[in-house]
XYZ file of C-alpha atoms in Angstrom:
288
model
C 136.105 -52.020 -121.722
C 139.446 -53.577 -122.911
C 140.497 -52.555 -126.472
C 139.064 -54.353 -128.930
C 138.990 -53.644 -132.795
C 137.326 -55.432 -135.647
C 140.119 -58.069 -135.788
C 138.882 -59.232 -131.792
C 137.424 -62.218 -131.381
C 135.237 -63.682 -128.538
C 135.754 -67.619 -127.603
C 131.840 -69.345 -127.295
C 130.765 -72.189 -125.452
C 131.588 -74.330 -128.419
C 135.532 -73.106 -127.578
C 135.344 -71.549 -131.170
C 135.934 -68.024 -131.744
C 133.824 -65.734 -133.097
C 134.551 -62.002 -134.984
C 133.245 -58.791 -132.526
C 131.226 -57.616 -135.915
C 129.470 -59.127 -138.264
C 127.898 -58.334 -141.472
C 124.370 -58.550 -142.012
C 123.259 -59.585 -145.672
C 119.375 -59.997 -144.851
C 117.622 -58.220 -147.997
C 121.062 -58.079 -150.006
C 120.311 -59.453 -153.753
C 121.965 -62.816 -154.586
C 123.013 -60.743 -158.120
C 125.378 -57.988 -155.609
C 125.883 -60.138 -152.541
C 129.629 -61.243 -153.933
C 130.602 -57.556 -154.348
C 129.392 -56.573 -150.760
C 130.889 -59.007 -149.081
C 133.968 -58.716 -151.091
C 133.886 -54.695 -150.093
C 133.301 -55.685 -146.837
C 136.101 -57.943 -146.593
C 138.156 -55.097 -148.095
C 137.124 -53.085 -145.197
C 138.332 -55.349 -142.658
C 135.042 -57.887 -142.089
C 135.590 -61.328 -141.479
C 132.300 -62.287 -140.465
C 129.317 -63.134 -142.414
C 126.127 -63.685 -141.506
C 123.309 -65.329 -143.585
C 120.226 -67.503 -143.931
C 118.410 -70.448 -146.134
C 115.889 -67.701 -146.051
C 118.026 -64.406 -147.625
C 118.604 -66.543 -150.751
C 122.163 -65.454 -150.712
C 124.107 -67.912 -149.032
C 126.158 -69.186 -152.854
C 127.171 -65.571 -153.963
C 127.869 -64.890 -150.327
C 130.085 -68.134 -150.126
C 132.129 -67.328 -153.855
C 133.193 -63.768 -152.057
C 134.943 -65.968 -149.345
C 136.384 -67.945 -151.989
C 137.539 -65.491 -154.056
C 138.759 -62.883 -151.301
C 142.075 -64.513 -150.843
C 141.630 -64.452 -147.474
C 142.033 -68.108 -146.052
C 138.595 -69.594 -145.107
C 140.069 -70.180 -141.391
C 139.865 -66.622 -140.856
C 136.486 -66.210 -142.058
C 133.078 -66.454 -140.349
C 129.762 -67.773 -142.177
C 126.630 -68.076 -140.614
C 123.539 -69.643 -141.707
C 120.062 -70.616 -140.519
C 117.358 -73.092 -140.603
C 114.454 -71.373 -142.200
C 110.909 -71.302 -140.468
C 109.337 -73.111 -143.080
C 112.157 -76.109 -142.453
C 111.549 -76.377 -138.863
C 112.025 -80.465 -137.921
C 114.276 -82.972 -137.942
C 113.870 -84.059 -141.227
C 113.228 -80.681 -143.237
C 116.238 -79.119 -140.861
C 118.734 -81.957 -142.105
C 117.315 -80.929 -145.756
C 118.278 -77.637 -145.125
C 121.638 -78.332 -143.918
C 122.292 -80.341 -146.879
C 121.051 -77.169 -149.029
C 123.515 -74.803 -147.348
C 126.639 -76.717 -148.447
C 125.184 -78.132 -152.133
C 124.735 -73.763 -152.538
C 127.760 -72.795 -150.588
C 130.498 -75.542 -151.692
C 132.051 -75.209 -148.403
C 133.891 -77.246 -146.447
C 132.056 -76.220 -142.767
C 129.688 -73.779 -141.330
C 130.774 -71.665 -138.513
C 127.687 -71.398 -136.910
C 124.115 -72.570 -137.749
C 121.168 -71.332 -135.706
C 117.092 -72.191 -135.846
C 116.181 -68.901 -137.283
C 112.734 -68.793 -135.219
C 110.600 -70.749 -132.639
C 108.320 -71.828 -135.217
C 107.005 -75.347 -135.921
C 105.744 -75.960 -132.555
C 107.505 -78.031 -129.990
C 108.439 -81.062 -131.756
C 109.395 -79.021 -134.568
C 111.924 -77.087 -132.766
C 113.379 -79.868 -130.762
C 113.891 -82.009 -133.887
C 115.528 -78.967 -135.433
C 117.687 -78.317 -132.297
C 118.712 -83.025 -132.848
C 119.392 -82.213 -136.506
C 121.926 -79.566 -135.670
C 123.541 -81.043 -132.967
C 124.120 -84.220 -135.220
C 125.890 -82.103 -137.620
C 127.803 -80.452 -135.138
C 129.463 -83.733 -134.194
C 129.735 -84.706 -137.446
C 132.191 -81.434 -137.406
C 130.054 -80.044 -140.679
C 129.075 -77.414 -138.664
C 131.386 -75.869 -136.011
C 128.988 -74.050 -133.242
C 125.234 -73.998 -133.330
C 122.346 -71.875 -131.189
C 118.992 -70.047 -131.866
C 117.743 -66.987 -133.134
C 114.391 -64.613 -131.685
C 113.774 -66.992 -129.033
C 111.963 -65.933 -126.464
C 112.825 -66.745 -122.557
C 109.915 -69.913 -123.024
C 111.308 -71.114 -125.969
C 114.891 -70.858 -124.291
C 113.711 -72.812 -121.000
C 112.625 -75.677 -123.649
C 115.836 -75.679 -125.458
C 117.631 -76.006 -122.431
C 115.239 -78.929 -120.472
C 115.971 -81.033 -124.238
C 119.564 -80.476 -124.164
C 119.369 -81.825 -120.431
C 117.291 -84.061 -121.411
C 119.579 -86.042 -124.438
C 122.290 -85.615 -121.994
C 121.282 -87.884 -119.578
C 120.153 -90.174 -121.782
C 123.382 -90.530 -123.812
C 125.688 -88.659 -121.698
C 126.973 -85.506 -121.118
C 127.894 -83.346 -124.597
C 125.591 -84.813 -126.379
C 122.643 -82.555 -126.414
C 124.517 -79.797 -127.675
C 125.039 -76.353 -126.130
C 123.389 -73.215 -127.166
C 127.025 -70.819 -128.142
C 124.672 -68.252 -129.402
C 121.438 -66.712 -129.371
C 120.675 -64.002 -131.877
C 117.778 -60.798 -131.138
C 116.733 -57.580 -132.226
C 118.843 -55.629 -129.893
C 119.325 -52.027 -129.175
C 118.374 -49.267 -126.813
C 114.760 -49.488 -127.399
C 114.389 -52.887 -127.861
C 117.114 -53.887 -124.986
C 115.814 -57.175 -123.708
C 116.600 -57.696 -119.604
C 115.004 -60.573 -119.665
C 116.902 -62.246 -122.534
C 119.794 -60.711 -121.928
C 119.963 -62.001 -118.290
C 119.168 -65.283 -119.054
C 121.984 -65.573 -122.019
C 124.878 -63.831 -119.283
C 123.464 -66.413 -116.835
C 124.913 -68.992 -119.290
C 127.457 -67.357 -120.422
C 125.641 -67.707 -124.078
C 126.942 -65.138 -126.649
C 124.322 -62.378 -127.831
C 124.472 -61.124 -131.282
C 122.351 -57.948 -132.739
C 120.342 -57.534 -135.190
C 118.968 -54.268 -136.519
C 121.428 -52.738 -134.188
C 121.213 -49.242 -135.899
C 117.260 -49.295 -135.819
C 116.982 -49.244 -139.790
C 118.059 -45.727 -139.267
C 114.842 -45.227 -137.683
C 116.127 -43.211 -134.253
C 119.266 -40.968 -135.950
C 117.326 -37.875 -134.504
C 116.730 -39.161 -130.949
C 117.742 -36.776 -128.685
C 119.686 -39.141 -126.679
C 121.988 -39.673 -129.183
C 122.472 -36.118 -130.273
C 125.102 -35.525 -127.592
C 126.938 -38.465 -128.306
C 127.444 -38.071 -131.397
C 128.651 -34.112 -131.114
C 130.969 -35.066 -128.748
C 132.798 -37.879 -130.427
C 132.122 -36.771 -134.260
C 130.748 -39.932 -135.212
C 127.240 -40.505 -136.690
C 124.351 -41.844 -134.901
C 124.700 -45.359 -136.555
C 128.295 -45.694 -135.315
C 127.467 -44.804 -131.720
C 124.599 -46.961 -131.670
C 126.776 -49.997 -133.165
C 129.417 -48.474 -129.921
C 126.470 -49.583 -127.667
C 126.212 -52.480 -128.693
C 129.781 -53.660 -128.610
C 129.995 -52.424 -124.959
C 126.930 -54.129 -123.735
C 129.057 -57.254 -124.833
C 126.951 -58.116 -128.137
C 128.173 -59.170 -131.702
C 126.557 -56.241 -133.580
C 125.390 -57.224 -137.154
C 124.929 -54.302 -139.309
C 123.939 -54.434 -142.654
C 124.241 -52.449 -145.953
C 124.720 -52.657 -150.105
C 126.190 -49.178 -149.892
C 130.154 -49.045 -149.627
C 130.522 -45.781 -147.834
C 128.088 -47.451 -145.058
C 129.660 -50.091 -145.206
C 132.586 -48.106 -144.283
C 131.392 -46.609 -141.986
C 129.949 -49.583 -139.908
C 133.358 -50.542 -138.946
C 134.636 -47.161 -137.961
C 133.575 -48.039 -134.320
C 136.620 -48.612 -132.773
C 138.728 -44.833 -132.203
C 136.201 -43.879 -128.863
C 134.410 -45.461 -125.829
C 131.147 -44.531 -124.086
C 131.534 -43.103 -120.740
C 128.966 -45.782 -118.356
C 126.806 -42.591 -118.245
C 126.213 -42.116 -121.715
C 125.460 -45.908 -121.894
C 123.011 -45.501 -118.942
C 121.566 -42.268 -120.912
C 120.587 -43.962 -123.663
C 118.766 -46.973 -121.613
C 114.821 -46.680 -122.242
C 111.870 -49.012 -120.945
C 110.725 -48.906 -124.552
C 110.180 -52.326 -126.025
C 109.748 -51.057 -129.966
C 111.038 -53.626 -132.623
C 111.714 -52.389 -135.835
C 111.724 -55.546 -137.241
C 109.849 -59.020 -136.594
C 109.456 -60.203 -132.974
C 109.296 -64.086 -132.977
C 110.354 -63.950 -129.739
C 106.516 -63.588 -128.415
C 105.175 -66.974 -130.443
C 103.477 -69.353 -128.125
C 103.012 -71.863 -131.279
């Protein structure tokens, strides 16, 4: 692949750009989240990504404030909670994000799971694209949504469209999944490159969970780099926006040293797997 670093950036649907690696604060406390994002900033991060739901989203906002670093160059995510799902409660939860965060915009905003049953996730999908064009939010999309859920989504958006023109139903820029060699997603994956929808990963390093697979051992003899930074190199050469996440400064580190070697395409073929193991939660299944 062409030579990227962590300063690349990938243009979306929404023609905005987007950082090639983000950092995850999911379980980060709101009392250190403005030190490890200011680390992580130190390191070389310019992209954030949060939730109503991690309870973080103010001391994650003050380290982009106080980093020096001018907000245009920095990339804050957010997302509508499950429990917020609707047009109403997703508007509320909107308004939340920037009464907690004080900024000006929200790079991206996505529905953080196809709960709240149809209505509830098509009223969610109307609130954000009214605050997209309202330029309070720059680029908006969905996260753990499963190829159903997706066909939905897109039949709405076609939907509003003809009915008040083309634009104006929104368009998904990104879609965001548990994604990694055992969890790998064809189906999802296919239908996002179809698109040409961007993929970001979650839980790309398994939670640690798979350091001793003996797929990876090779890998990471050969290229003296740990399992989590070979795993986070699969990722970025399968084309996704990797999101790894730690408190711990050396991993931190670490995380971003991902950059100095390239997988051969048959090391990324060895470590394909017809598992399908999450580590984490798998919305993606819900027929609510």
């Amino acid at each position: 692949m062409a030579d990227i670093s962590i300063a690349t950036k990938y243009k979306m649907l929404s023609g905005q750009e987007i950082p090639v690696l983000g950092f995850g604060v999911y379980q980060t406390p709101a009392a250190v989240a403005e030190d490890v994002v200011l680390h992580a900033f130190k390191v070389g991060y310019r992209h954030v990504d949060s939730a109503r739901a991690y309870r973080n989203e103010g001391p994650c906002a003050e380290a982009i404030k106080k980093s020096g670093i001018p907000r245009s160059e920095i990339f804050f995510t957010s997302k509508v909670p499950p429990r917020s799902m609707g047009y109403e409660q997703t508007k509320s939860s909107i308004n939340s994000s920037f009464s907690q965060t004080g900024l000006d915009y929200i790079d991206l905003y996505l529905i953080h799971a196809p709960y709240g049953g149809k209505e509830g996730r098509l009223g969610s999908w109307r609130a954000l694209v009214e605050a997209q064009h309202a330029g309070r939010i720059r680029s908006i999309g969905v996260s753990n949504y499963g190829v159903h859920h997706l066909d939905e989504l897109e039949s709405y958006i076609q939907e509003l469209e003809s009915q008040h023109g083309k634009g104006k139903g929104g368009e998904i820029s990104v879609g965001q999944w548990e994604l990694h060699p055992w969890l790998a997603r064809p189906d999802i994956v296919a239908w996002c490159q179809r698109r040409g929808i961007l993929m970001q990963a979650y839980c790309p390093i398994v939670r640690n969970q798979r350091a001793e697979d003996p797929a990876l051992q090779p890998l990471v003899k050969k290229y003296g780099k740990t399992p989590c930074q070979v795993l986070l190199r699969w990722s970025l050469q399968k084309g996704f926006v990797p999101l790894p996440k730690s408190a711990t400064p050396s991993r931190i580190e670490e995380n971003a040293e991902i950059y100095g070697f390239e997988l051969t395409d048959g090391e990324m073929k060895s470590l394909e797997t017809d598992e399908y193991a999450p580590c984490a939660w798998d919305p993606t299944t819900s027929d609510d």
